[in-house]
Amino acid sequence: MLRAYLFLLIFVPLTFAFAFSAIIATLFDPTGRLYHGHARLWSLISLRMAGVRLTVIGQELVPGDQPVIYMSNHQGNFDIHALFRAIPYRFSWIAKEELFSIPIFGHSMRRAGYVPLDRSDGRQALKSMERAATLIRAGQSVVIFPEGTRTPDGNLLPFKKGGFLLAGKAGVPVVPVTINGSREVNPSKRIELYPGTISVRFGAPIPVTDGSGKGREELLERVRTAIAAGLEN
């Protein structure tokens, strides 16, 4: 418990400092490269402070010549740090609307071009998807947690359909990603923090060949199967 409190004592002001610095960076670099560099450094420092070792498997499977949609399981609070370090190319996040209301941090996310998703309103969610699809078609990869929230026990939750609607609209491959070890580092809904290893495993890209309802269902099952195959029991 003491380890967790000491971590938070440094992590919270560090996060706001990086967010503020990243906002300044966007004034000089509208491409977002400096912002993404800030985020990767923030994640590296955070993982090291927590005593987390990161292992990456299958990184060579990630295409570097086209945008993709990364879809990952969501085990814990350190998943974001792990993905920032594991994904070899620049990307944006599609995140729940509430995160964008956090002072400084939320403004920083908007400046970076991250896409807020209002899940309480179907029309707004659809507009978010349209904005994200436009962003992707312009060459920007994005990350989605299709479960929509962290799993309480490590098992995959039912997948939300929004990410697969987005994949159909954007027409780009989906890269399945499996995270292991995040729950052991920071158990769900608990403040404890334990040193450990988080692994990120990339699967082969899955092409989107049919944007219809049936095609989206088939894509969902293929992505879910690929993510589940990498889970460690």
C-alpha atoms as one frame of an Amber mdcrd trajectory, in Angstrom:
protein
   0.000   0.000   0.000   2.814   2.418   0.877   4.412   1.757  -2.504   1.191
   2.758  -4.258   0.851   5.998  -2.311   4.464   6.944  -2.992   3.903   6.230
  -6.685   0.795   8.423  -6.805   2.567  11.193  -4.927   4.954  11.510  -7.866
   2.735  10.256 -10.690  -0.114  12.773 -10.343   1.988  15.968 -10.524   4.203
  14.319 -13.165   1.146  13.623 -15.322  -0.110  17.199 -15.143   3.385  18.536
 -15.833   3.693  16.363 -18.928   0.169  17.290 -20.061   0.930  21.000 -19.737
   4.254  20.621 -21.532   2.578  18.611 -24.290   0.006  21.373 -24.824   2.862
  23.836 -25.311   4.464  21.397 -27.762   1.343  21.407 -29.945   1.753  25.171
 -30.426   5.048  24.538 -32.205   4.313  21.163 -33.783   0.744  20.750 -35.103
   1.617  17.294 -36.485   1.392  15.782 -32.980   4.813  14.138 -33.119   6.158
  16.066 -30.142   2.980  15.364 -28.214   3.306  11.654 -28.855   6.958  11.804
 -27.810   5.859  13.382 -24.519   3.333  10.597 -23.983   5.883   7.865 -24.636
   8.356   9.420 -22.218   5.615   9.851 -19.596   4.767   6.171 -19.953   8.403
   5.057 -19.750   8.944   6.997 -16.516   5.647   5.746 -15.068   6.437   2.099
 -15.786   9.900   2.379 -14.306   8.621   4.143 -11.182   6.130   1.316 -10.710
   8.814  -1.337 -11.139   7.172  -2.726 -14.271   9.104  -4.576 -16.956   7.549
  -4.554 -20.429   7.865  -7.360 -22.946   6.579  -7.031 -26.512   5.760  -9.947
 -28.821   4.835  -9.781 -32.501   5.756  -6.151 -33.063   7.006  -7.083 -36.535
   3.392  -7.887 -37.480   2.313  -4.250 -37.151   2.172  -2.627 -40.599   4.059
   0.635 -40.908   2.841   1.648 -44.346  -0.844   2.220 -43.607  -3.168   3.283
 -40.784  -4.731   0.559 -38.639  -7.112   0.214 -35.722  -5.501  -1.410 -32.691
  -8.022  -3.313 -30.560  -6.799  -4.461 -27.169  -8.186  -6.127 -24.082  -8.257
  -3.864 -21.029  -6.874  -5.344 -17.814  -5.823  -2.346 -15.757  -4.578   1.188
 -15.316  -1.146   0.434 -16.778  -2.473  -0.736 -20.150  -2.185   2.783 -21.577
   1.473   3.059 -20.575   2.201  -0.382 -21.973   0.609   0.431 -25.331   2.360
   3.790 -25.632   5.674   1.951 -25.322   4.794  -1.178 -27.324   3.130   0.289
 -30.424   5.978   1.267 -32.762   4.138   4.005 -34.671   2.270   7.162 -33.744
  -1.429   6.777 -32.985  -4.417   8.498 -31.397  -6.846   7.297 -28.763 -10.589
   6.995 -28.862 -11.548   7.536 -25.230 -14.660   8.102 -23.153 -15.944  11.662
 -23.021 -15.438  11.996 -19.241 -11.639  11.956 -19.569 -11.728  15.095 -21.684
 -13.274  17.111 -18.845 -10.215  16.673 -16.594  -8.433  20.054 -16.275  -5.219
  20.376 -18.316  -5.156  16.638 -19.060  -8.405  16.727 -21.034  -7.418  19.866
 -22.928  -4.112  18.221 -23.717  -5.924  15.221 -25.218  -8.060  17.459 -27.417
  -4.989  19.348 -28.643  -3.444  16.007 -29.603  -6.418  15.132 -31.799  -7.748
  12.329 -29.604 -11.416  11.537 -30.215 -13.948  11.725 -27.349 -16.724   9.137
 -27.409 -19.991  10.045 -25.700 -21.492   6.647 -24.997 -24.547   8.121 -23.260
 -25.849   9.588 -26.511 -26.201   7.446 -29.625 -26.152  10.396 -32.034 -23.037
  11.908 -30.482 -21.340   8.513 -30.475 -22.074   8.156 -34.183 -20.625  11.624
 -34.845 -17.519  10.624 -32.889 -17.185   7.556 -35.093 -17.479   9.676 -38.237
 -14.732  12.018 -37.002 -12.531   9.060 -36.126 -13.118   7.402 -39.515 -12.104
  10.622 -41.270  -8.969  10.807 -39.111  -8.057   7.203 -39.915  -8.637   7.553
 -43.643  -6.300  10.561 -43.527  -3.534   8.255 -42.258  -3.852   8.237 -38.438
  -3.975   4.934 -36.558  -6.158   4.718 -33.431  -6.433   2.509 -30.350  -9.711
   1.172 -28.975 -10.537  -0.999 -25.977 -13.532  -2.895 -27.417 -14.606  -4.079
 -23.955 -15.252  -0.438 -23.095 -13.949  -0.785 -19.535 -11.461  -2.753 -17.441
 -12.195  -6.402 -16.798 -12.645  -7.241 -13.081 -11.258 -10.774 -13.315  -9.031
 -10.940 -16.396 -11.640 -12.615 -18.602 -12.790 -10.810 -21.719 -15.969  -8.800
 -21.319 -18.525  -8.582 -24.154 -17.225  -6.362 -26.944 -18.954  -3.103 -27.786
 -19.941  -2.850 -31.445 -18.828   0.758 -31.956 -15.229  -0.081 -32.762 -16.306
  -2.506 -35.458 -18.682   0.047 -36.927 -15.673   2.372 -37.079 -13.552  -0.313
 -38.758 -16.219  -0.752 -41.407 -16.424   2.987 -42.054 -12.646   3.459 -42.179
 -11.928   0.295 -44.165  -8.520  -0.325 -42.592  -7.124  -3.507 -40.961  -7.643
  -4.265 -37.288  -4.564  -5.287 -35.311  -5.578  -7.452 -32.304  -3.539  -6.810
 -29.162  -3.428  -8.905 -25.993  -2.168  -7.496 -22.699  -1.164  -9.797 -19.840
   0.097  -8.946 -16.369  -1.520  -5.552 -15.925  -4.011  -6.780 -13.313  -1.222
  -8.341 -11.270   0.648  -5.029 -11.176  -2.411  -3.053 -10.091  -5.464  -5.191
  -9.152  -8.867  -3.996 -10.322 -10.501  -1.311  -8.140  -7.661  -1.476  -5.628
  -4.828   0.917  -4.903  -2.134  -1.722  -4.345   0.858  -1.636  -6.650   3.238
  -4.541  -7.214   6.387  -4.806  -9.358   5.980  -7.216 -12.232   5.971  -7.818
 -15.958   3.386  -6.664 -18.452   3.430  -8.322 -21.853   1.904  -6.924 -25.024
   1.292  -9.373 -27.855   0.354  -8.222 -31.368  -1.612 -10.511 -33.654  -1.646
 -10.510 -37.428  -3.705  -7.678 -38.954  -7.275  -8.673 -39.800  -8.570  -7.041
 -42.997 -12.004  -5.446 -43.175 -13.698  -6.915 -46.232 -17.367  -6.264 -45.466
 -18.754  -3.181 -43.713 -22.286  -4.571 -43.424 -23.876  -5.698 -40.167 -23.020
  -9.347 -40.840 -19.474  -8.396 -41.794 -19.042  -6.449 -38.568 -20.250  -9.398
 -36.504 -17.779 -11.699 -38.237 -14.971  -9.177 -37.688 -15.883  -8.920 -33.995
 -15.644 -12.682 -33.577 -12.315 -12.873 -35.413 -10.805 -10.077 -33.328 -12.150
 -11.511 -30.066 -10.760 -14.951 -30.923  -7.342 -13.474 -31.752  -7.167 -11.477
 -28.513  -8.380 -14.407 -26.416  -5.752 -16.695 -27.973  -3.009 -14.570 -26.410
  -4.426 -14.523 -22.879  -2.415 -16.303 -20.220  -4.490 -18.300 -17.736
